[in-house]
PDB file of C-alpha atoms in Angstrom:
ATOM      1  CA  LEU A   1       0.238  -0.058   0.044  1.00  0.00           C
ATOM      2  CA  GLU A   2       2.810   2.432   1.100  1.00  0.00           C
ATOM      3  CA  SER A   3       4.502   1.731  -2.098  1.00  0.00           C
ATOM      4  CA  SER A   4       1.354   2.529  -4.445  1.00  0.00           C
ATOM      5  CA  LEU A   5       1.190   5.717  -2.127  1.00  0.00           C
ATOM      6  CA  LEU A   6       4.234   7.111  -3.491  1.00  0.00           C
ATOM      7  CA  THR A   7       2.487   7.249  -7.020  1.00  0.00           C
ATOM      8  CA  GLN A   8      -0.308   9.330  -5.802  1.00  0.00           C
ATOM      9  CA  PRO A   9       0.105  13.250  -5.963  1.00  0.00           C
ATOM     10  CA  TRP A  10      -0.372  15.522  -3.410  1.00  0.00           C
ATOM     11  CA  ALA A  11      -3.567  17.266  -3.272  1.00  0.00           C
ATOM     12  CA  SER A  12      -4.563  20.410  -1.160  1.00  0.00           C
ATOM     13  CA  VAL A  13      -8.085  20.277   0.788  1.00  0.00           C
ATOM     14  CA  CYS A  14      -9.625  22.372   3.426  1.00  0.00           C
ATOM     15  CA  PHE A  15     -11.327  21.319   6.532  1.00  0.00           C
ATOM     16  CA  GLY A  16     -13.210  24.654   7.796  1.00  0.00           C
ATOM     17  CA  GLU A  17     -10.273  27.383   7.710  1.00  0.00           C
ATOM     18  CA  SER A  18      -7.523  24.868   8.016  1.00  0.00           C
ATOM     19  CA  THR A  19      -5.854  23.993   4.644  1.00  0.00           C
ATOM     20  CA  PHE A  20      -3.876  20.283   4.365  1.00  0.00           C
ATOM     21  CA  LEU A  21      -2.169  18.661   1.574  1.00  0.00           C
ATOM     22  CA  ALA A  22      -3.363  14.949   1.551  1.00  0.00           C
ATOM     23  CA  LYS A  23      -2.981  11.733  -0.327  1.00  0.00           C
ATOM     24  CA  VAL A  24      -4.500   8.117   0.009  1.00  0.00           C
ATOM     25  CA  CYS A  25      -4.693   4.993  -1.787  1.00  0.00           C
ATOM     26  CA  PHE A  26      -7.572   2.488  -1.607  1.00  0.00           C
ATOM     27  CA  ARG A  27      -6.998  -1.263  -2.141  1.00  0.00           C
ATOM     28  CA  ASP A  28      -9.212  -4.353  -1.631  1.00  0.00           C
ATOM     29  CA  THR A  29      -6.761  -5.170   1.218  1.00  0.00           C
ATOM     30  CA  GLY A  30      -7.540  -1.656   2.769  1.00  0.00           C
ATOM     31  CA  TYR A  31      -6.239   1.994   2.552  1.00  0.00           C
ATOM     32  CA  ILE A  32      -3.706   4.185   3.454  1.00  0.00           C
ATOM     33  CA  LEU A  33      -3.727   7.799   4.266  1.00  0.00           C
ATOM     34  CA  LEU A  34      -0.986  10.860   4.612  1.00  0.00           C
ATOM     35  CA  ILE A  35      -1.875  14.323   5.562  1.00  0.00           C
ATOM     36  CA  SER A  36      -0.169  17.318   6.678  1.00  0.00           C
ATOM     37  CA  ASP A  37      -0.044  21.054   7.321  1.00  0.00           C
ATOM     38  CA  LEU A  38       3.788  21.486   6.526  1.00  0.00           C
ATOM     39  CA  SER A  39       4.206  21.666  10.800  1.00  0.00           C
ATOM     40  CA  SER A  40       3.186  18.417  11.439  1.00  0.00           C
ATOM     41  CA  VAL A  41       2.481  14.979   9.068  1.00  0.00           C
ATOM     42  CA  TRP A  42       0.094  12.597  10.307  1.00  0.00           C
ATOM     43  CA  TYR A  43      -0.696   9.037   8.683  1.00  0.00           C
ATOM     44  CA  GLU A  44      -2.967   6.386   9.020  1.00  0.00           C
ATOM     45  CA  SER A  45      -2.659   2.678   7.391  1.00  0.00           C
ATOM     46  CA  ALA A  46      -6.019   0.317   8.121  1.00  0.00           C
ATOM     47  CA  ASP A  47      -6.519  -3.473   6.784  1.00  0.00           C
ATOM     48  CA  THR A  48      -9.576  -4.779   6.135  1.00  0.00           C
ATOM     49  CA  GLU A  49      -9.974  -5.908   9.687  1.00  0.00           C
ATOM     50  CA  ALA A  50      -9.711  -2.965  11.208  1.00  0.00           C
ATOM     51  CA  VAL A  51     -11.897  -1.335   8.444  1.00  0.00           C
ATOM     52  CA  GLY A  52     -14.862  -3.940   9.200  1.00  0.00           C
ATOM     53  CA  GLN A  53     -14.318  -3.313  12.729  1.00  0.00           C
ATOM     54  CA  ARG A  54     -14.663   0.386  12.750  1.00  0.00           C
ATOM     55  CA  SER A  55     -17.570   0.230  10.391  1.00  0.00           C
ATOM     56  CA  LYS A  56     -19.598  -1.749  13.073  1.00  0.00           C
ATOM     57  CA  GLU A  57     -18.646   0.753  15.646  1.00  0.00           C
ATOM     58  CA  LEU A  58     -19.800   3.870  13.290  1.00  0.00           C
ATOM     59  CA  ASN A  59     -22.129   2.351  11.126  1.00  0.00           C
ATOM     60  CA  LYS A  60     -24.737  -0.241  13.631  1.00  0.00           C
ATOM     61  CA  ARG A  61     -27.510  -0.023  10.994  1.00  0.00           C
ATOM     62  CA  LEU A  62     -25.287  -0.968   7.634  1.00  0.00           C
ATOM     63  CA  THR A  63     -24.467  -4.521   6.834  1.00  0.00           C
ATOM     64  CA  VAL A  64     -22.317  -4.317   3.960  1.00  0.00           C
ATOM     65  CA  HIS A  65     -19.035  -6.029   3.098  1.00  0.00           C
ATOM     66  CA  VAL A  66     -15.956  -4.406   4.179  1.00  0.00           C
ATOM     67  CA  SER A  67     -15.007  -3.992   0.063  1.00  0.00           C
ATOM     68  CA  SER A  68     -17.953  -2.061  -0.138  1.00  0.00           C
ATOM     69  CA  PHE A  69     -17.407   0.360   2.809  1.00  0.00           C
ATOM     70  CA  LEU A  70     -13.508   0.653   1.212  1.00  0.00           C
ATOM     71  CA  ASN A  71     -15.097   1.420  -2.167  1.00  0.00           C
ATOM     72  CA  HIS A  72     -17.537   3.945  -0.978  1.00  0.00           C
ATOM     73  CA  LEU A  73     -14.546   5.714   1.233  1.00  0.00           C
ATOM     74  CA  CYS A  74     -12.667   5.873  -1.802  1.00  0.00           C
ATOM     75  CA  ASN A  75     -15.918   7.302  -3.541  1.00  0.00           C
ATOM     76  CA  LEU A  76     -16.088  10.032  -0.845  1.00  0.00           C
ATOM     77  CA  MET A  77     -12.328  10.740  -0.798  1.00  0.00           C
ATOM     78  CA  CYS A  78     -11.054  10.904  -4.556  1.00  0.00           C
ATOM     79  CA  PRO A  79     -13.609  13.888  -5.366  1.00  0.00           C
ATOM     80  CA  LEU A  80     -12.532  15.547  -2.247  1.00  0.00           C
ATOM     81  CA  LEU A  81      -8.566  15.831  -3.413  1.00  0.00           C
ATOM     82  CA  ALA A  82      -9.683  16.678  -7.191  1.00  0.00           C
ATOM     83  CA  GLY A  83     -11.304  19.623  -5.271  1.00  0.00           C
ATOM     84  CA  GLN A  84     -14.807  18.567  -6.301  1.00  0.00           C
ATOM     85  CA  PRO A  85     -16.355  16.890  -2.987  1.00  0.00           C
ATOM     86  CA  GLY A  86     -19.833  15.543  -3.046  1.00  0.00           C
ATOM     87  CA  ALA A  87     -22.489  17.942  -2.022  1.00  0.00           C
ATOM     88  CA  THR A  88     -23.726  15.257   0.560  1.00  0.00           C
ATOM     89  CA  THR A  89     -20.719  14.620   1.718  1.00  0.00           C
ATOM     90  CA  ALA A  90     -18.955  16.753   5.261  1.00  0.00           C
ATOM     91  CA  PHE A  91     -15.408  16.335   6.035  1.00  0.00           C
ATOM     92  CA  SER A  92     -13.997  17.905   9.807  1.00  0.00           C
ATOM     93  CA  CYS A  93     -10.707  17.530  11.456  1.00  0.00           C
ATOM     94  CA  HIS A  94      -9.671  17.629  14.648  1.00  0.00           C
ATOM     95  CA  ARG A  95      -6.065  18.248  15.983  1.00  0.00           C
ATOM     96  CA  SER A  96      -4.888  16.930  19.451  1.00  0.00           C
ATOM     97  CA  ALA A  97      -1.551  16.135  20.782  1.00  0.00           C
ATOM     98  CA  SER A  98      -1.774  12.441  19.856  1.00  0.00           C
ATOM     99  CA  GLY A  99      -2.519  13.389  16.511  1.00  0.00           C
ATOM    100  CA  LEU A 100      -4.935  14.117  13.628  1.00  0.00           C
ATOM    101  CA  ARG A 101      -8.629  12.981  13.451  1.00  0.00           C
ATOM    102  CA  LEU A 102     -10.360  13.357  10.146  1.00  0.00           C
ATOM    103  CA  HIS A 103     -14.524  12.963  10.279  1.00  0.00           C
ATOM    104  CA  VAL A 104     -16.302  12.191   7.099  1.00  0.00           C
ATOM    105  CA  LYS A 105     -20.169  12.247   7.120  1.00  0.00           C
ATOM    106  CA  SER A 106     -21.857  10.607   4.184  1.00  0.00           C
ATOM    107  CA  GLU A 107     -24.559   8.341   3.079  1.00  0.00           C
ATOM    108  CA  LEU A 108     -24.533   4.728   2.009  1.00  0.00           C
ATOM    109  CA  SER A 109     -27.194   2.951   0.541  1.00  0.00           C
ATOM    110  CA  GLY A 110     -30.153   5.612   1.627  1.00  0.00           C
ATOM    111  CA  LEU A 111     -28.844   5.329   5.388  1.00  0.00           C
ATOM    112  CA  PRO A 112     -26.287   7.882   7.395  1.00  0.00           C
ATOM    113  CA  PHE A 113     -22.284   6.994   6.862  1.00  0.00           C
ATOM    114  CA  TYR A 114     -20.320   7.908   9.293  1.00  0.00           C
ATOM    115  CA  TRP A 115     -16.007   7.369   9.090  1.00  0.00           C
ATOM    116  CA  ASP A 116     -13.068   8.898  11.331  1.00  0.00           C
ATOM    117  CA  PHE A 117      -9.666   8.530   9.938  1.00  0.00           C
ATOM    118  CA  HIS A 118      -7.724   8.325  13.133  1.00  0.00           C
ATOM    119  CA  CYS A 119      -4.383   9.433  11.911  1.00  0.00           C
ATOM    120  CA  CYS A 120      -0.955   9.605  14.482  1.00  0.00           C
ATOM    121  CA  PRO A 121       2.194  11.220  13.782  1.00  0.00           C
ATOM    122  CA  ALA A 122       3.986   9.764  10.762  1.00  0.00           C
ATOM    123  CA  PRO A 123       7.555   8.118  11.238  1.00  0.00           C
ATOM    124  CA  LEU A 124      10.364  10.537  10.216  1.00  0.00           C
ATOM    125  CA  GLU A 125      11.002   8.034   7.652  1.00  0.00           C
ATOM    126  CA  MET A 126       7.823   7.872   5.670  1.00  0.00           C
ATOM    127  CA  VAL A 127       7.701  11.942   5.861  1.00  0.00           C
ATOM    128  CA  PHE A 128      11.077  12.007   4.176  1.00  0.00           C
ATOM    129  CA  ARG A 129      10.163   9.469   1.575  1.00  0.00           C
ATOM    130  CA  HIS A 130       7.046  11.042   0.673  1.00  0.00           C
ATOM    131  CA  LEU A 131       7.992  14.846   1.484  1.00  0.00           C
ATOM    132  CA  VAL A 132      11.364  15.996   1.645  1.00  0.00           C
ATOM    133  CA  ARG A 133      12.757  13.687  -0.746  1.00  0.00           C
ATOM    134  CA  PRO A 134      10.545  14.531  -3.671  1.00  0.00           C
ATOM    135  CA  LEU A 135      10.472  18.357  -2.953  1.00  0.00           C
ATOM    136  CA  ILE A 136      14.187  18.199  -2.829  1.00  0.00           C
ATOM    137  CA  GLN A 137      14.489  16.109  -6.155  1.00  0.00           C
ATOM    138  CA  MET A 138      11.764  18.731  -7.598  1.00  0.00           C
ATOM    139  CA  ASN A 139      13.633  21.665  -6.480  1.00  0.00           C
ATOM    140  CA  LEU A 140      17.069  20.658  -8.317  1.00  0.00           C
ATOM    141  CA  ALA A 141      15.037  19.502 -11.603  1.00  0.00           C
ATOM    142  CA  LEU A 142      13.641  23.028 -11.597  1.00  0.00           C
ATOM    143  CA  GLN A 143      17.382  24.428 -10.851  1.00  0.00           C
ATOM    144  CA  CYS A 144      18.290  22.543 -14.063  1.00  0.00           C
ATOM    145  CA  GLN A 145      15.885  23.840 -15.959  1.00  0.00           C
ATOM    146  CA  VAL A 146      15.788  27.278 -14.949  1.00  0.00           C
ATOM    147  CA  GLN A 147      19.810  27.492 -15.764  1.00  0.00           C
ATOM    148  CA  GLU A 148      19.073  25.906 -18.708  1.00  0.00           C
ATOM    149  CA  LEU A 149      16.403  28.261 -19.763  1.00  0.00           C
ATOM    150  CA  ILE A 150      18.864  31.038 -18.714  1.00  0.00           C
ATOM    151  CA  SER A 151      21.720  29.685 -21.184  1.00  0.00           C
ATOM    152  CA  LEU A 152      19.316  29.310 -23.976  1.00  0.00           C
ATOM    153  CA  LEU A 153      18.401  33.272 -23.441  1.00  0.00           C
ATOM    154  CA  LEU A 154      22.249  34.303 -23.650  1.00  0.00           C
ATOM    155  CA  GLN A 155      22.575  32.216 -26.499  1.00  0.00           C
ATOM    156  CA  LYS A 156      19.087  33.869 -28.652  1.00  0.00           C
ATOM    157  CA  ASP A 157      20.460  37.475 -27.286  1.00  0.00           C
ATOM    158  CA  SER A 158      24.022  36.533 -28.796  1.00  0.00           C
ATOM    159  CA  GLU A 159      22.132  35.306 -32.199  1.00  0.00           C
ATOM    160  CA  ILE A 160      19.758  38.379 -32.346  1.00  0.00           C
ATOM    161  CA  GLU A 161      22.995  41.159 -31.432  1.00  0.00           C
ATOM    162  CA  ASP A 162      24.789  39.072 -34.384  1.00  0.00           C
ATOM    163  CA  TYR A 163      21.488  39.924 -36.644  1.00  0.00           C
ATOM    164  CA  ARG A 164      21.807  43.637 -35.794  1.00  0.00           C
ATOM    165  CA  GLU A 165      25.305  44.079 -36.672  1.00  0.00           C
ATOM    166  CA  SER A 166      24.860  42.357 -39.890  1.00  0.00           C
ATOM    167  CA  GLY A 167      22.277  44.978 -40.533  1.00  0.00           C
ATOM    168  CA  ALA A 168      19.206  43.167 -39.950  1.00  0.00           C
ATOM    169  CA  THR A 169      16.018  45.258 -38.339  1.00  0.00           C
ATOM    170  CA  LEU A 170      12.835  44.696 -36.782  1.00  0.00           C
ATOM    171  CA  SER A 171       9.566  44.772 -39.072  1.00  0.00           C
ATOM    172  CA  ARG A 172       7.533  45.308 -35.988  1.00  0.00           C
ATOM    173  CA  ASP A 173       9.229  47.220 -33.455  1.00  0.00           C
ATOM    174  CA  ARG A 174       6.716  45.917 -30.922  1.00  0.00           C
ATOM    175  CA  LEU A 175       9.015  42.792 -30.766  1.00  0.00           C
ATOM    176  CA  ARG A 176      12.150  44.605 -29.829  1.00  0.00           C
ATOM    177  CA  THR A 177      13.435  43.093 -26.357  1.00  0.00           C
ATOM    178  CA  GLU A 178      15.639  44.150 -23.970  1.00  0.00           C
ATOM    179  CA  PRO A 179      19.006  42.010 -23.349  1.00  0.00           C
ATOM    180  CA  PHE A 180      18.542  39.383 -20.910  1.00  0.00           C
ATOM    181  CA  GLN A 181      20.085  40.407 -17.196  1.00  0.00           C
ATOM    182  CA  GLU A 182      20.571  37.362 -15.454  1.00  0.00           C
ATOM    183  CA  GLU A 183      21.541  39.127 -12.013  1.00  0.00           C
ATOM    184  CA  THR A 184      18.281  41.756 -12.400  1.00  0.00           C
ATOM    185  CA  PHE A 185      15.972  38.464 -12.923  1.00  0.00           C
ATOM    186  CA  GLN A 186      17.410  36.582 -10.219  1.00  0.00           C
ATOM    187  CA  GLN A 187      16.669  40.188  -7.881  1.00  0.00           C
ATOM    188  CA  ASN A 188      13.121  40.511  -9.326  1.00  0.00           C
ATOM    189  CA  PHE A 189      12.250  37.071  -8.866  1.00  0.00           C
ATOM    190  CA  LEU A 190      13.464  36.760  -5.098  1.00  0.00           C
ATOM    191  CA  ALA A 191      11.895  39.925  -4.142  1.00  0.00           C
ATOM    192  CA  LYS A 192       8.418  38.236  -5.676  1.00  0.00           C
ATOM    193  CA  VAL A 193       8.857  35.650  -3.771  1.00  0.00           C
ATOM    194  CA  LYS A 194       9.374  37.201  -0.694  1.00  0.00           C
ATOM    195  CA  GLY A 195       6.421  39.413  -1.416  1.00  0.00           C
ATOM    196  CA  GLY A 196       4.098  36.663  -1.950  1.00  0.00           C
ATOM    197  CA  ALA A 197       5.427  34.751   1.308  1.00  0.00           C
ATOM    198  CA  SER A 198       4.887  37.657   3.262  1.00  0.00           C
TER     199      SER A 198
END
């Protein structure tokens, strides 16, 4: 389950006034949920036995197979992570020193359906594998991409300067650009990032 979770993208979700990043993976054997507010990271991994036990405690009037519960949970969570939660589904969360509880209220077969995800603090190894390492890898990839684009812009400027020295002129003056200044670009970019962060 956790290896399958690695391939799932993070999604931004809101519960009340709190924003979280979350990812989830459902299988016939259970589910695993990872959720973070970028200060803490919580997770829950539940097999079919745990799902069956909790479903009996929370939904005494419902008698359906565990696979149906898992399928229904998947159908509730996936639209939420896609930014399109169902109109009849309500999500809320409660943070405590021991972890985070995500409460779900919906319907199944015309009856009220309740679910609680009991999330505990994620181990450091899991945080590193799902959050830190992908962020560092993406940051390095973006840095390489920026350097390649800067190099390409400088080459284009040299090419344009060569055309100008050869007597070429622009047919439309609005297409004229100033030579690219890497230092000025970096300073302006950092100023925008700092302004956005504040």
